[in-house]
């Protein structure tokens, strides 16, 4: 259990009391507020997600600036001449600075190098990375565009910068070249591969040098930190100290530490316990004829790293081996298609569709379909109702930095019941040892765990869920934000 209980207020107070006169800057590819045209009017929406939720109190307390790509069709209409807008619109507390990218830049930087080279490189899923040289050049160019926008925003002041994710491997290096006195940290949301894998990238040394521009480099787990330190040891002239988890190169120190991300446990638990969710549970039970059935759910962003075909193969094997459960188990696969402009994503979508219809054709009857696809944008109520109805939730990633779906399931189980089937290859598995842990590639064993989840006695289910809920409640999203920001502020010495 965590020693200090972190929440929104505590995080807010920490930043207010410790930041001093330094400007706080967050950088991410995705923006925290999007302006779009809707029925001739400008509408402002806040994309749902843990990241904005965690960094919002930091931004509000610091009154700083969030630098991100402007993507909404009305984004340009609302900014000032320096591409800035005060947010939240109803009660402005910090600045959003938008960076504009051309279609070609998005194609090379985001769809290209970030998502077709770095994403497969960092996830061991045997999907080969595509190291196209023109994408790499555009990736560097866009990292420079962001660096210039940030330097313009800082304008000679003292500043603490927190960079998000694999879109910006070179950014911190560019910032430090322009001003070595800045304090810069970065959080890498996906795994860091072993050196043997990393070295297949023709530009891995340049990437490592860029990341060593950071004073603090954060990953989800100690094992990703160790991979990173080893990559540096084997690629660059640098002194590393495993004991203090630090790398010194050309006189500059980078501290490399794990900060496991999480969810807003209290808020999710509250939402999952509302009347609206209970009504939705009744609706879904009626609509899909779930009364008296064992429901399993999967709810992921459609990505080849999430092991969705493997879970369907395990379900198929389970129904084949256990005919007594035919007609009694229903599996709902929910989640949004993503990155659909990329071929590999279209292919995985097709493969998942084929597997689902195959299972339904093989076992389905007039009154029962084993798999129900719900691959579209679902409301918060529907997602929570599915979590609460499910006897078991399957997270079968082939490799995953953390995996928030697993933690969301646990946070939503206010009733204290339910079983999480969780891949050992997720960062979440480090903390959630009371899940039924699986190797998603081992289909028979995986099928056996589905049976175990269905047959597990209630007392055992509750014991495991109670332990997992305590862990996620303590290690919540504010602990992630709070630990990282306080570490960064202490490095800055403000
Ligand atoms: C990266 C890393 C790391 C999914 N379908 C729908 C929907 N979702 C929401 C989930 C969850 C989020 O999307 C997905 O988060 P994950 O953590 O599972 O995965 P990635 O998107 O791959 O994120 C990952 C994360 O960064 C944070 O550091 O954990 O390892 O890969 O919140 O609930 N949300 C809605 N409709 C859907 O259909 N509204």
JSON list of C-alpha atoms and ligand atoms in Angstrom, two decimals, residues 48-50 119 123 165 187 189-191 220 261 299-301 303 305-306 334-336 339 374 376-380 383 387 400-406 408, ligand 1:
[
{"chain": "A", "resi": 48, "resn": "UNK", "atom": "CA", "xyz": [-11.26, 11.45, -22.34]},
{"chain": "A", "resi": 49, "resn": "UNK", "atom": "CA", "xyz": [-8.11, 9.86, -20.98]},
{"chain": "A", "resi": 50, "resn": "UNK", "atom": "CA", "xyz": [-5.96, 9.50, -17.92]},
{"chain": "A", "resi": 119, "resn": "UNK", "atom": "CA", "xyz": [5.79, 1.66, -32.06]},
{"chain": "A", "resi": 123, "resn": "UNK", "atom": "CA", "xyz": [6.73, -3.59, -28.70]},
{"chain": "A", "resi": 165, "resn": "UNK", "atom": "CA", "xyz": [5.82, 9.91, -25.17]},
{"chain": "A", "resi": 187, "resn": "UNK", "atom": "CA", "xyz": [7.69, 10.02, -19.83]},
{"chain": "A", "resi": 189, "resn": "UNK", "atom": "CA", "xyz": [4.32, 5.50, -22.34]},
{"chain": "A", "resi": 190, "resn": "UNK", "atom": "CA", "xyz": [5.30, 2.35, -24.23]},
{"chain": "A", "resi": 191, "resn": "UNK", "atom": "CA", "xyz": [7.88, -0.34, -23.45]},
{"chain": "A", "resi": 220, "resn": "UNK", "atom": "CA", "xyz": [6.34, 2.38, -16.45]},
{"chain": "A", "resi": 261, "resn": "UNK", "atom": "CA", "xyz": [0.78, 5.17, -14.68]},
{"chain": "A", "resi": 299, "resn": "UNK", "atom": "CA", "xyz": [-12.28, -3.47, -24.37]},
{"chain": "A", "resi": 300, "resn": "UNK", "atom": "CA", "xyz": [-9.21, -2.23, -26.17]},
{"chain": "A", "resi": 301, "resn": "UNK", "atom": "CA", "xyz": [-8.09, 0.27, -28.71]},
{"chain": "A", "resi": 303, "resn": "UNK", "atom": "CA", "xyz": [-4.11, -2.54, -32.06]},
{"chain": "A", "resi": 305, "resn": "UNK", "atom": "CA", "xyz": [-0.17, -5.28, -29.67]},
{"chain": "A", "resi": 306, "resn": "UNK", "atom": "CA", "xyz": [-3.33, -6.04, -27.68]},
{"chain": "A", "resi": 334, "resn": "UNK", "atom": "CA", "xyz": [-15.66, -3.58, -27.32]},
{"chain": "A", "resi": 335, "resn": "UNK", "atom": "CA", "xyz": [-13.26, -0.85, -28.34]},
{"chain": "A", "resi": 336, "resn": "UNK", "atom": "CA", "xyz": [-12.47, 1.69, -30.96]},
{"chain": "A", "resi": 339, "resn": "UNK", "atom": "CA", "xyz": [-4.77, 4.37, -36.70]},
{"chain": "A", "resi": 374, "resn": "UNK", "atom": "CA", "xyz": [-19.15, -3.63, -30.15]},
{"chain": "A", "resi": 376, "resn": "UNK", "atom": "CA", "xyz": [-17.42, 1.69, -31.84]},
{"chain": "A", "resi": 377, "resn": "UNK", "atom": "CA", "xyz": [-17.29, 4.75, -29.61]},
{"chain": "A", "resi": 378, "resn": "UNK", "atom": "CA", "xyz": [-19.14, 3.69, -26.46]},
{"chain": "A", "resi": 379, "resn": "UNK", "atom": "CA", "xyz": [-20.42, 6.00, -23.76]},
{"chain": "A", "resi": 380, "resn": "UNK", "atom": "CA", "xyz": [-18.87, 6.03, -20.31]},
{"chain": "A", "resi": 383, "resn": "UNK", "atom": "CA", "xyz": [-18.23, 0.91, -20.71]},
{"chain": "A", "resi": 387, "resn": "UNK", "atom": "CA", "xyz": [-17.18, -3.82, -16.71]},
{"chain": "A", "resi": 400, "resn": "UNK", "atom": "CA", "xyz": [2.12, -3.32, -23.28]},
{"chain": "A", "resi": 401, "resn": "UNK", "atom": "CA", "xyz": [3.75, -0.45, -21.41]},
{"chain": "A", "resi": 402, "resn": "UNK", "atom": "CA", "xyz": [1.15, -0.49, -18.64]},
{"chain": "A", "resi": 403, "resn": "UNK", "atom": "CA", "xyz": [-2.43, -1.16, -19.85]},
{"chain": "A", "resi": 404, "resn": "UNK", "atom": "CA", "xyz": [-5.10, 1.02, -18.31]},
{"chain": "A", "resi": 405, "resn": "UNK", "atom": "CA", "xyz": [-8.00, -1.23, -19.33]},
{"chain": "A", "resi": 406, "resn": "UNK", "atom": "CA", "xyz": [-6.95, -3.67, -16.59]},
{"chain": "A", "resi": 408, "resn": "UNK", "atom": "CA", "xyz": [-10.19, 0.55, -15.15]},
{"chain": "B", "resi": 1, "resn": "LIG", "atom": "C1", "xyz": [-0.43, 3.70, -24.19]},
{"chain": "B", "resi": 1, "resn": "LIG", "atom": "C2", "xyz": [0.37, 2.42, -23.87]},
{"chain": "B", "resi": 1, "resn": "LIG", "atom": "C3", "xyz": [-0.23, 2.71, -21.45]},
{"chain": "B", "resi": 1, "resn": "LIG", "atom": "C4", "xyz": [-10.47, 1.80, -25.30]},
{"chain": "B", "resi": 1, "resn": "LIG", "atom": "N1", "xyz": [-11.54, 1.57, -26.09]},
{"chain": "B", "resi": 1, "resn": "LIG", "atom": "C5", "xyz": [-12.40, 2.58, -25.87]},
{"chain": "B", "resi": 1, "resn": "LIG", "atom": "C6", "xyz": [-11.85, 3.42, -24.91]},
{"chain": "B", "resi": 1, "resn": "LIG", "atom": "N2", "xyz": [-10.67, 2.91, -24.58]},
{"chain": "B", "resi": 1, "resn": "LIG", "atom": "C7", "xyz": [-9.77, 3.52, -23.59]},
{"chain": "B", "resi": 1, "resn": "LIG", "atom": "C8", "xyz": [-9.49, 2.59, -22.46]},
{"chain": "B", "resi": 1, "resn": "LIG", "atom": "C9", "xyz": [-8.20, 3.16, -21.90]},
{"chain": "B", "resi": 1, "resn": "LIG", "atom": "C10", "xyz": [-7.50, 3.68, -23.15]},
{"chain": "B", "resi": 1, "resn": "LIG", "atom": "O1", "xyz": [-8.49, 3.78, -24.16]},
{"chain": "B", "resi": 1, "resn": "LIG", "atom": "C11", "xyz": [-6.43, 2.71, -23.63]},
{"chain": "B", "resi": 1, "resn": "LIG", "atom": "O2", "xyz": [-5.35, 2.72, -22.73]},
{"chain": "B", "resi": 1, "resn": "LIG", "atom": "P1", "xyz": [-4.27, 1.57, -22.68]},
{"chain": "B", "resi": 1, "resn": "LIG", "atom": "O3", "xyz": [-3.41, 1.80, -21.50]},
{"chain": "B", "resi": 1, "resn": "LIG", "atom": "O4", "xyz": [-4.95, 0.25, -22.62]},
{"chain": "B", "resi": 1, "resn": "LIG", "atom": "O5", "xyz": [-3.48, 1.57, -24.05]},
{"chain": "B", "resi": 1, "resn": "LIG", "atom": "P2", "xyz": [-2.83, 2.55, -25.18]},
{"chain": "B", "resi": 1, "resn": "LIG", "atom": "O6", "xyz": [-3.85, 3.36, -25.85]},
{"chain": "B", "resi": 1, "resn": "LIG", "atom": "O7", "xyz": [-2.06, 1.64, -26.05]},
{"chain": "B", "resi": 1, "resn": "LIG", "atom": "O8", "xyz": [-1.84, 3.53, -24.38]},
{"chain": "B", "resi": 1, "resn": "LIG", "atom": "C12", "xyz": [-0.18, 1.73, -22.62]},
{"chain": "B", "resi": 1, "resn": "LIG", "atom": "C13", "xyz": [-0.91, 4.00, -21.86]},
{"chain": "B", "resi": 1, "resn": "LIG", "atom": "O9", "xyz": [-0.33, 4.56, -23.04]},
{"chain": "B", "resi": 1, "resn": "LIG", "atom": "C14", "xyz": [-0.80, 5.05, -20.74]},
{"chain": "B", "resi": 1, "resn": "LIG", "atom": "O10", "xyz": [0.53, 5.30, -20.43]},
{"chain": "B", "resi": 1, "resn": "LIG", "atom": "O11", "xyz": [-0.96, 2.12, -20.39]},
{"chain": "B", "resi": 1, "resn": "LIG", "atom": "O12", "xyz": [0.63, 0.63, -22.27]},
{"chain": "B", "resi": 1, "resn": "LIG", "atom": "O13", "xyz": [0.36, 1.52, -24.97]},
{"chain": "B", "resi": 1, "resn": "LIG", "atom": "O14", "xyz": [-8.43, 4.26, -21.06]},
{"chain": "B", "resi": 1, "resn": "LIG", "atom": "O15", "xyz": [-10.56, 2.59, -21.56]},
{"chain": "B", "resi": 1, "resn": "LIG", "atom": "N3", "xyz": [-12.46, 4.54, -24.47]},
{"chain": "B", "resi": 1, "resn": "LIG", "atom": "C15", "xyz": [-13.68, 4.85, -25.00]},
{"chain": "B", "resi": 1, "resn": "LIG", "atom": "N4", "xyz": [-14.28, 4.05, -25.94]},
{"chain": "B", "resi": 1, "resn": "LIG", "atom": "C16", "xyz": [-13.69, 2.91, -26.38]},
{"chain": "B", "resi": 1, "resn": "LIG", "atom": "O16", "xyz": [-14.21, 2.22, -27.23]},
{"chain": "B", "resi": 1, "resn": "LIG", "atom": "N5", "xyz": [-14.30, 5.96, -24.58]}
]
